[in-house]
Each structure stands twice: as C-alpha cells, then as structure tokens.
Amino acid sequence: FCFVTPSKWLASRVGESYLKDAKCRVINNGIDVNDIFYIREVGKLKTRLGITNEKVIITVTDDVYSARKGIDVFINLADYYKNEDIKFIVVGGKREDLQRKNVLYVPRTNNQDELAEYYSLADVFVITSRCDNFPTVCLEALACGTPVVGFRAGGISETAPYEGIGRFVEKENIREMINAIDNFLRSPKKCYAGSCRDYAHYFLSKEHMNDEYIKLFKELIYSGDSVDA
C-alpha cells in the first residue's frame, strides 16, 4: 500500500519504521488561501492594539505552557529586542510568569478572520516549536503575506523552503534566529509579502492538495495499490 505524509521529514521517519517497505508519498497539507487566509487590511486592529509605527513579530500557539512549543524562546527574543521599536504578540493564551513590556498576549481564537488579521499585521511570523511536522500556522502566515522564521526541526523548514519567504536555523540557536529575523526586518514587509502570498497560493492551497491526491488516486487505480493517510 501507499502511505501519505504531509512532510519529507515524516516520510523519512516512516522509512525507519516497520512501514519501511511501503511506498510513501509526500502531499503537503493545504489551507483556504482564497476566502480566509489572504492579506487583510489591519488599520482597525492596529488601533485596537495601540500599535503605531512599531514592527510586529508574532507567534501563534495552542499551548503556551508546552516546552515543545517553545514560548520561552519567543520571550528570549523579546528580551533581546527590548530596546527596539518592536511589539511581540503571542496569540493563543497568556503566561503570567513570562510578562514583558514589549509582549502582548492575545487569547486563543477560533475566529479565522481575526487570525488572518493578526498574520497580516505581523512583519515576521516566528514559530518556536522545537519539533513539528508540517505546521499549519506557517502556511497561514505565508498566505497572509508574512515571512516565517523558525527552527530547522522536524518538517517546519519545509513550509517555507526559499530564503525570500522563510529562514530556519538549528534548534536552540537563538543568535542565528535573531539574524534571520533581522534579515526580514531590514526591508519593508512589502518586499516579501508578494512572494509569500504567491508561494502559498500555488503550493499550499486546498486546491493544490486536492490535485495531488487526485493524481495519486489515479496512479493507485492503475497499479492496484491501496492508500493510508
């Protein structure tokens, strides 16, 4: 049978398991890049948050207390930039033990339109996970025109494989992560937004994912294999 994974990293793990003799196909997950995750107007959001001319660095997490998600790394970054005109935003909850003047905690939201506004507001999206498969948050940020910075761990770096839309560093290397962030902050976001959006539109959409599955199913019909995803 054929085993489908969303990332090359997971495919390599499958190859090391008892499924090593199975065929394995990588088909990246897709998101709605047309009606939900696209570049939004953020004037009202900036006013509500009291943001004027500051740069914005954002992360989105479903668990601010998870060591694997690495919010401590995000706060370390905020400490490094504490004298800069930069606002750090955490969407997904609040850490009372990690309060900083330049960090804004936003409650977790199930409103995807609101989430798309936060992605659009940011100059850089930072994913601090110490390991992940093919995180959807990176895809959503790219679709909203925001470049991605994170650790080269698991399949994270596969979400934004080109330097113009993403940069990834070795795990726990905060110095290199800062360099990657600075690389994007040196230029206006408009220099990267189009490339991020175009990549998401052509390679990270639900339509692209569906096309890849249809091609696979056609191959399997003629080969007689089954599929497991």
PDB file of C-alpha atoms in Angstrom:
ATOM      1  CA  PHE A   1       0.000   0.000   0.000  1.00  0.00           C
ATOM      2  CA  CYS A   2       0.936   3.668  -0.241  1.00  0.00           C
ATOM      3  CA  PHE A   3       1.438   5.768   2.898  1.00  0.00           C
ATOM      4  CA  VAL A   4       0.785   9.522   2.530  1.00  0.00           C
ATOM      5  CA  THR A   5       2.546  12.074   4.760  1.00  0.00           C
ATOM      6  CA  PRO A   6       2.477  15.901   4.762  1.00  0.00           C
ATOM      7  CA  SER A   7       6.255  16.325   5.024  1.00  0.00           C
ATOM      8  CA  LYS A   8       9.520  14.789   3.841  1.00  0.00           C
ATOM      9  CA  TRP A   9      10.639  14.639   7.469  1.00  0.00           C
ATOM     10  CA  LEU A  10       7.733  12.387   8.436  1.00  0.00           C
ATOM     11  CA  ALA A  11       8.289  10.326   5.311  1.00  0.00           C
ATOM     12  CA  SER A  12      11.855   9.681   6.498  1.00  0.00           C
ATOM     13  CA  ARG A  13      10.528   8.567   9.880  1.00  0.00           C
ATOM     14  CA  VAL A  14       8.106   6.198   8.175  1.00  0.00           C
ATOM     15  CA  GLY A  15      11.065   4.769   6.262  1.00  0.00           C
ATOM     16  CA  GLU A  16      12.748   3.954   9.571  1.00  0.00           C
ATOM     17  CA  SER A  17       9.694   2.161  10.959  1.00  0.00           C
ATOM     18  CA  TYR A  18       8.020  -1.199  10.325  1.00  0.00           C
ATOM     19  CA  LEU A  19       6.420   0.528   7.299  1.00  0.00           C
ATOM     20  CA  LYS A  20       9.811   0.885   5.604  1.00  0.00           C
ATOM     21  CA  ASP A  21       8.790  -1.378   2.746  1.00  0.00           C
ATOM     22  CA  ALA A  22       5.634   0.605   1.968  1.00  0.00           C
ATOM     23  CA  LYS A  23       5.502   3.185  -0.783  1.00  0.00           C
ATOM     24  CA  CYS A  24       5.469   6.690   0.674  1.00  0.00           C
ATOM     25  CA  ARG A  25       4.184   9.861  -0.987  1.00  0.00           C
ATOM     26  CA  VAL A  26       4.558  13.382   0.400  1.00  0.00           C
ATOM     27  CA  ILE A  27       1.478  15.546  -0.140  1.00  0.00           C
ATOM     28  CA  ASN A  28       1.595  18.811   1.753  1.00  0.00           C
ATOM     29  CA  ASN A  29      -1.471  19.899   3.701  1.00  0.00           C
ATOM     30  CA  GLY A  30      -3.483  22.718   2.153  1.00  0.00           C
ATOM     31  CA  ILE A  31      -5.416  25.681   3.536  1.00  0.00           C
ATOM     32  CA  ASP A  32      -8.068  28.074   2.272  1.00  0.00           C
ATOM     33  CA  VAL A  33      -5.985  30.819   0.655  1.00  0.00           C
ATOM     34  CA  ASN A  34      -8.920  32.438  -1.135  1.00  0.00           C
ATOM     35  CA  ASP A  35     -11.715  33.110   1.353  1.00  0.00           C
ATOM     36  CA  ILE A  36      -9.899  33.025   4.701  1.00  0.00           C
ATOM     37  CA  PHE A  37      -6.123  33.334   4.659  1.00  0.00           C
ATOM     38  CA  TYR A  38      -5.171  36.268   2.475  1.00  0.00           C
ATOM     39  CA  ILE A  39      -3.602  39.680   3.097  1.00  0.00           C
ATOM     40  CA  ARG A  40      -6.033  41.711   5.202  1.00  0.00           C
ATOM     41  CA  GLU A  41      -6.434  45.395   5.965  1.00  0.00           C
ATOM     42  CA  VAL A  42      -5.156  45.867   9.526  1.00  0.00           C
ATOM     43  CA  GLY A  43      -5.790  49.534  10.343  1.00  0.00           C
ATOM     44  CA  LYS A  44      -8.556  48.807  12.848  1.00  0.00           C
ATOM     45  CA  LEU A  45      -6.571  46.043  14.513  1.00  0.00           C
ATOM     46  CA  LYS A  46      -3.542  48.310  14.936  1.00  0.00           C
ATOM     47  CA  THR A  47      -5.729  50.956  16.522  1.00  0.00           C
ATOM     48  CA  ARG A  48      -7.310  48.428  18.883  1.00  0.00           C
ATOM     49  CA  LEU A  49      -3.905  47.144  19.955  1.00  0.00           C
ATOM     50  CA  GLY A  50      -2.362  50.611  20.239  1.00  0.00           C
ATOM     51  CA  ILE A  51       0.244  49.886  17.587  1.00  0.00           C
ATOM     52  CA  THR A  52       1.506  52.851  15.565  1.00  0.00           C
ATOM     53  CA  ASN A  53       4.888  52.616  13.860  1.00  0.00           C
ATOM     54  CA  GLU A  54       6.285  49.572  15.657  1.00  0.00           C
ATOM     55  CA  LYS A  55       7.406  46.486  13.822  1.00  0.00           C
ATOM     56  CA  VAL A  56       5.393  43.424  14.809  1.00  0.00           C
ATOM     57  CA  ILE A  57       6.671  39.897  15.426  1.00  0.00           C
ATOM     58  CA  ILE A  58       4.008  37.293  16.058  1.00  0.00           C
ATOM     59  CA  THR A  59       3.663  33.681  17.077  1.00  0.00           C
ATOM     60  CA  VAL A  60       0.541  31.525  17.267  1.00  0.00           C
ATOM     61  CA  THR A  61       0.297  28.534  19.580  1.00  0.00           C
ATOM     62  CA  ASP A  62      -2.304  26.191  21.017  1.00  0.00           C
ATOM     63  CA  ASP A  63      -0.371  25.695  24.280  1.00  0.00           C
ATOM     64  CA  VAL A  64       1.697  28.466  25.868  1.00  0.00           C
ATOM     65  CA  TYR A  65       2.900  26.069  28.594  1.00  0.00           C
ATOM     66  CA  SER A  66       4.244  23.373  26.289  1.00  0.00           C
ATOM     67  CA  ALA A  67       8.048  23.105  26.316  1.00  0.00           C
ATOM     68  CA  ARG A  68       7.859  21.685  22.788  1.00  0.00           C
ATOM     69  CA  LYS A  69       6.061  24.809  21.560  1.00  0.00           C
ATOM     70  CA  GLY A  70       8.874  26.955  22.960  1.00  0.00           C
ATOM     71  CA  ILE A  71       7.217  30.162  24.131  1.00  0.00           C
ATOM     72  CA  ASP A  72      10.307  30.637  26.316  1.00  0.00           C
ATOM     73  CA  VAL A  73      12.278  31.107  23.093  1.00  0.00           C
ATOM     74  CA  PHE A  74       9.848  33.779  21.909  1.00  0.00           C
ATOM     75  CA  ILE A  75      10.243  35.628  25.216  1.00  0.00           C
ATOM     76  CA  ASN A  76      14.037  35.387  24.928  1.00  0.00           C
ATOM     77  CA  LEU A  77      13.722  37.102  21.561  1.00  0.00           C
ATOM     78  CA  ALA A  78      11.542  39.808  23.099  1.00  0.00           C
ATOM     79  CA  ASP A  79      14.184  40.371  25.784  1.00  0.00           C
ATOM     80  CA  TYR A  80      16.860  40.781  23.110  1.00  0.00           C
ATOM     81  CA  TYR A  81      14.795  43.411  21.263  1.00  0.00           C
ATOM     82  CA  LYS A  82      13.505  45.154  24.401  1.00  0.00           C
ATOM     83  CA  ASN A  83      15.086  48.476  23.424  1.00  0.00           C
ATOM     84  CA  GLU A  84      13.837  48.311  19.844  1.00  0.00           C
ATOM     85  CA  ASP A  85      10.565  49.664  18.493  1.00  0.00           C
ATOM     86  CA  ILE A  86       9.133  46.172  18.105  1.00  0.00           C
ATOM     87  CA  LYS A  87       5.986  44.618  19.546  1.00  0.00           C
ATOM     88  CA  PHE A  88       5.882  40.870  20.175  1.00  0.00           C
ATOM     89  CA  ILE A  89       2.443  39.248  20.030  1.00  0.00           C
ATOM     90  CA  VAL A  90       1.517  35.782  21.285  1.00  0.00           C
ATOM     91  CA  VAL A  91      -1.828  34.528  20.001  1.00  0.00           C
ATOM     92  CA  GLY A  92      -3.014  31.534  21.996  1.00  0.00           C
ATOM     93  CA  GLY A  93      -3.024  32.348  25.692  1.00  0.00           C
ATOM     94  CA  LYS A  94      -1.125  34.121  28.443  1.00  0.00           C
ATOM     95  CA  ARG A  95       1.894  33.263  30.594  1.00  0.00           C
ATOM     96  CA  GLU A  96       1.770  35.203  33.856  1.00  0.00           C
ATOM     97  CA  ASP A  97       5.342  34.120  34.583  1.00  0.00           C
ATOM     98  CA  LEU A  98       6.625  35.472  31.263  1.00  0.00           C
ATOM     99  CA  GLN A  99       5.234  39.003  31.192  1.00  0.00           C
ATOM    100  CA  ARG A 100       7.226  41.645  29.352  1.00  0.00           C
ATOM    101  CA  LYS A 101       6.512  45.278  28.444  1.00  0.00           C
ATOM    102  CA  ASN A 102       7.030  44.587  24.748  1.00  0.00           C
ATOM    103  CA  VAL A 103       4.969  41.370  24.713  1.00  0.00           C
ATOM    104  CA  LEU A 104       1.228  41.343  24.109  1.00  0.00           C
ATOM    105  CA  TYR A 105      -0.684  38.165  24.904  1.00  0.00           C
ATOM    106  CA  VAL A 106      -3.881  37.558  22.947  1.00  0.00           C
ATOM    107  CA  PRO A 107      -6.392  34.839  23.898  1.00  0.00           C
ATOM    108  CA  ARG A 108      -6.714  31.835  21.652  1.00  0.00           C
ATOM    109  CA  THR A 109      -9.250  32.484  18.904  1.00  0.00           C
ATOM    110  CA  ASN A 110     -11.370  30.199  16.752  1.00  0.00           C
ATOM    111  CA  ASN A 111     -12.231  33.144  14.504  1.00  0.00           C
ATOM    112  CA  GLN A 112     -10.146  32.537  11.389  1.00  0.00           C
ATOM    113  CA  ASP A 113     -10.840  36.014  10.002  1.00  0.00           C
ATOM    114  CA  GLU A 114      -9.403  37.536  13.173  1.00  0.00           C
ATOM    115  CA  LEU A 115      -6.438  35.196  12.992  1.00  0.00           C
ATOM    116  CA  ALA A 116      -5.788  36.214   9.381  1.00  0.00           C
ATOM    117  CA  GLU A 117      -5.702  39.856  10.507  1.00  0.00           C
ATOM    118  CA  TYR A 118      -3.023  39.070  13.083  1.00  0.00           C
ATOM    119  CA  TYR A 119      -0.931  37.250  10.495  1.00  0.00           C
ATOM    120  CA  SER A 120      -1.333  40.206   8.123  1.00  0.00           C
ATOM    121  CA  LEU A 121      -0.343  42.659  10.848  1.00  0.00           C
ATOM    122  CA  ALA A 122       3.000  40.968  11.501  1.00  0.00           C
ATOM    123  CA  ASP A 123       6.269  41.814   9.793  1.00  0.00           C
ATOM    124  CA  VAL A 124       7.630  38.371  10.697  1.00  0.00           C
ATOM    125  CA  PHE A 125       5.974  35.193  11.922  1.00  0.00           C
ATOM    126  CA  VAL A 126       8.180  33.216  14.317  1.00  0.00           C
ATOM    127  CA  ILE A 127       7.498  29.571  15.086  1.00  0.00           C
ATOM    128  CA  THR A 128       9.404  28.499  18.181  1.00  0.00           C
ATOM    129  CA  SER A 129       8.400  24.825  18.210  1.00  0.00           C
ATOM    130  CA  ARG A 130      11.287  22.518  18.987  1.00  0.00           C
ATOM    131  CA  CYS A 131       9.743  19.871  16.756  1.00  0.00           C
ATOM    132  CA  ASP A 132       6.705  19.762  14.495  1.00  0.00           C
ATOM    133  CA  ASN A 133       5.520  18.024  11.361  1.00  0.00           C
ATOM    134  CA  PHE A 134       4.186  20.491   8.763  1.00  0.00           C
ATOM    135  CA  PRO A 135       2.655  23.221  10.953  1.00  0.00           C
ATOM    136  CA  THR A 136      -0.434  24.876   9.531  1.00  0.00           C
ATOM    137  CA  VAL A 137       0.341  28.186  11.266  1.00  0.00           C
ATOM    138  CA  CYS A 138       3.296  28.678   8.921  1.00  0.00           C
ATOM    139  CA  LEU A 139       1.100  28.131   5.874  1.00  0.00           C
ATOM    140  CA  GLU A 140      -1.487  30.596   7.183  1.00  0.00           C
ATOM    141  CA  ALA A 141       1.152  33.261   7.827  1.00  0.00           C
ATOM    142  CA  LEU A 142       2.605  32.893   4.320  1.00  0.00           C
ATOM    143  CA  ALA A 143      -0.853  33.142   2.754  1.00  0.00           C
ATOM    144  CA  CYS A 144      -1.290  36.447   4.601  1.00  0.00           C
ATOM    145  CA  GLY A 145       1.983  37.759   3.166  1.00  0.00           C
ATOM    146  CA  THR A 146       4.189  37.231   6.217  1.00  0.00           C
ATOM    147  CA  PRO A 147       7.622  35.527   6.086  1.00  0.00           C
ATOM    148  CA  VAL A 148       8.401  32.713   8.523  1.00  0.00           C
ATOM    149  CA  VAL A 149      11.374  32.214  10.855  1.00  0.00           C
ATOM    150  CA  GLY A 150      11.865  29.111  12.984  1.00  0.00           C
ATOM    151  CA  PHE A 151      13.982  26.155  13.964  1.00  0.00           C
ATOM    152  CA  ARG A 152      15.107  23.578  11.441  1.00  0.00           C
ATOM    153  CA  ALA A 153      13.334  20.817  13.356  1.00  0.00           C
ATOM    154  CA  GLY A 154      11.002  18.145  12.028  1.00  0.00           C
ATOM    155  CA  GLY A 155       9.221  19.345   8.914  1.00  0.00           C
ATOM    156  CA  ILE A 156       8.999  23.016   9.916  1.00  0.00           C
ATOM    157  CA  SER A 157      11.508  24.276   7.359  1.00  0.00           C
ATOM    158  CA  GLU A 158       9.589  22.537   4.558  1.00  0.00           C
ATOM    159  CA  THR A 159       6.734  25.029   4.927  1.00  0.00           C
ATOM    160  CA  ALA A 160       8.786  27.941   3.533  1.00  0.00           C
ATOM    161  CA  PRO A 161      11.690  26.426   1.574  1.00  0.00           C
ATOM    162  CA  TYR A 162      13.031  29.609  -0.029  1.00  0.00           C
ATOM    163  CA  GLU A 163      15.007  32.399   1.651  1.00  0.00           C
ATOM    164  CA  GLY A 164      12.694  35.070   0.292  1.00  0.00           C
ATOM    165  CA  ILE A 165       9.775  33.672   2.301  1.00  0.00           C
ATOM    166  CA  GLY A 166      11.386  31.871   5.234  1.00  0.00           C
ATOM    167  CA  ARG A 167      14.594  31.265   7.174  1.00  0.00           C
ATOM    168  CA  PHE A 168      15.286  28.395   9.548  1.00  0.00           C
ATOM    169  CA  VAL A 169      18.138  27.795  11.976  1.00  0.00           C
ATOM    170  CA  GLU A 170      19.446  24.950  14.091  1.00  0.00           C
ATOM    171  CA  LYS A 171      17.384  24.214  17.184  1.00  0.00           C
ATOM    172  CA  GLU A 172      18.149  26.416  20.232  1.00  0.00           C
ATOM    173  CA  ASN A 173      20.416  28.712  18.193  1.00  0.00           C
ATOM    174  CA  ILE A 174      18.846  31.988  19.310  1.00  0.00           C
ATOM    175  CA  ARG A 175      21.691  34.075  17.854  1.00  0.00           C
ATOM    176  CA  GLU A 176      21.048  32.726  14.367  1.00  0.00           C
ATOM    177  CA  MET A 177      17.303  33.124  14.810  1.00  0.00           C
ATOM    178  CA  ILE A 178      17.872  36.799  15.599  1.00  0.00           C
ATOM    179  CA  ASN A 179      19.978  37.123  12.455  1.00  0.00           C
ATOM    180  CA  ALA A 180      17.175  35.538  10.432  1.00  0.00           C
ATOM    181  CA  ILE A 181      14.614  37.942  11.908  1.00  0.00           C
ATOM    182  CA  ASP A 182      16.884  40.933  11.278  1.00  0.00           C
ATOM    183  CA  ASN A 183      17.230  39.853   7.661  1.00  0.00           C
ATOM    184  CA  PHE A 184      13.498  40.376   7.156  1.00  0.00           C
ATOM    185  CA  LEU A 185      13.185  43.464   9.362  1.00  0.00           C
ATOM    186  CA  ARG A 186      15.834  45.320   7.370  1.00  0.00           C
ATOM    187  CA  SER A 187      13.402  45.764   4.484  1.00  0.00           C
ATOM    188  CA  PRO A 188       9.736  46.821   4.394  1.00  0.00           C
ATOM    189  CA  LYS A 189       7.317  43.921   4.550  1.00  0.00           C
ATOM    190  CA  LYS A 190       6.086  44.743   1.052  1.00  0.00           C
ATOM    191  CA  CYS A 191       9.400  43.399  -0.242  1.00  0.00           C
ATOM    192  CA  TYR A 192       8.405  39.904   0.908  1.00  0.00           C
ATOM    193  CA  ALA A 193       4.606  39.894   1.053  1.00  0.00           C
ATOM    194  CA  GLY A 194       4.062  39.169  -2.631  1.00  0.00           C
ATOM    195  CA  SER A 195       6.468  36.221  -2.698  1.00  0.00           C
ATOM    196  CA  CYS A 196       4.958  34.740   0.471  1.00  0.00           C
ATOM    197  CA  ARG A 197       1.451  35.088  -0.862  1.00  0.00           C
ATOM    198  CA  ASP A 198       2.322  33.684  -4.300  1.00  0.00           C
ATOM    199  CA  TYR A 199       4.021  30.620  -2.807  1.00  0.00           C
ATOM    200  CA  ALA A 200       1.031  29.900  -0.587  1.00  0.00           C
ATOM    201  CA  HIS A 201      -1.381  30.410  -3.466  1.00  0.00           C
ATOM    202  CA  TYR A 202       0.360  27.988  -5.807  1.00  0.00           C
ATOM    203  CA  PHE A 203       1.687  25.331  -3.409  1.00  0.00           C
ATOM    204  CA  LEU A 204      -0.211  25.492  -0.108  1.00  0.00           C
ATOM    205  CA  SER A 205      -3.828  25.805  -1.194  1.00  0.00           C
ATOM    206  CA  LYS A 206      -6.511  23.192  -0.640  1.00  0.00           C
ATOM    207  CA  GLU A 207      -6.912  23.059  -4.407  1.00  0.00           C
ATOM    208  CA  HIS A 208      -3.262  22.130  -4.902  1.00  0.00           C
ATOM    209  CA  MET A 209      -3.515  19.468  -2.197  1.00  0.00           C
ATOM    210  CA  ASN A 210      -6.662  18.025  -3.773  1.00  0.00           C
ATOM    211  CA  ASP A 211      -4.985  17.887  -7.194  1.00  0.00           C
ATOM    212  CA  GLU A 212      -2.074  15.944  -5.697  1.00  0.00           C
ATOM    213  CA  TYR A 213      -4.428  13.428  -4.094  1.00  0.00           C
ATOM    214  CA  ILE A 214      -6.354  13.010  -7.345  1.00  0.00           C
ATOM    215  CA  LYS A 215      -3.098  12.296  -9.208  1.00  0.00           C
ATOM    216  CA  LEU A 216      -2.135   9.767  -6.551  1.00  0.00           C
ATOM    217  CA  PHE A 217      -5.531   8.042  -6.628  1.00  0.00           C
ATOM    218  CA  LYS A 218      -5.331   7.729 -10.407  1.00  0.00           C
ATOM    219  CA  GLU A 219      -1.898   6.137 -10.100  1.00  0.00           C
ATOM    220  CA  LEU A 220      -3.185   3.718  -7.472  1.00  0.00           C
ATOM    221  CA  ILE A 221      -6.218   2.756  -9.524  1.00  0.00           C
ATOM    222  CA  TYR A 222      -3.950   1.599 -12.328  1.00  0.00           C
ATOM    223  CA  SER A 223      -1.400  -0.017 -10.007  1.00  0.00           C
ATOM    224  CA  GLY A 224      -3.905  -1.807  -7.755  1.00  0.00           C
ATOM    225  CA  ASP A 225      -2.332  -0.480  -4.529  1.00  0.00           C
ATOM    226  CA  SER A 226      -4.263   0.879  -1.544  1.00  0.00           C
ATOM    227  CA  VAL A 227      -3.595   4.116   0.328  1.00  0.00           C
ATOM    228  CA  ASP A 228      -3.200   5.013   4.001  1.00  0.00           C
ATOM    229  CA  ALA A 229      -3.017   8.659   5.049  1.00  0.00           C
TER     230      ALA A 229
END
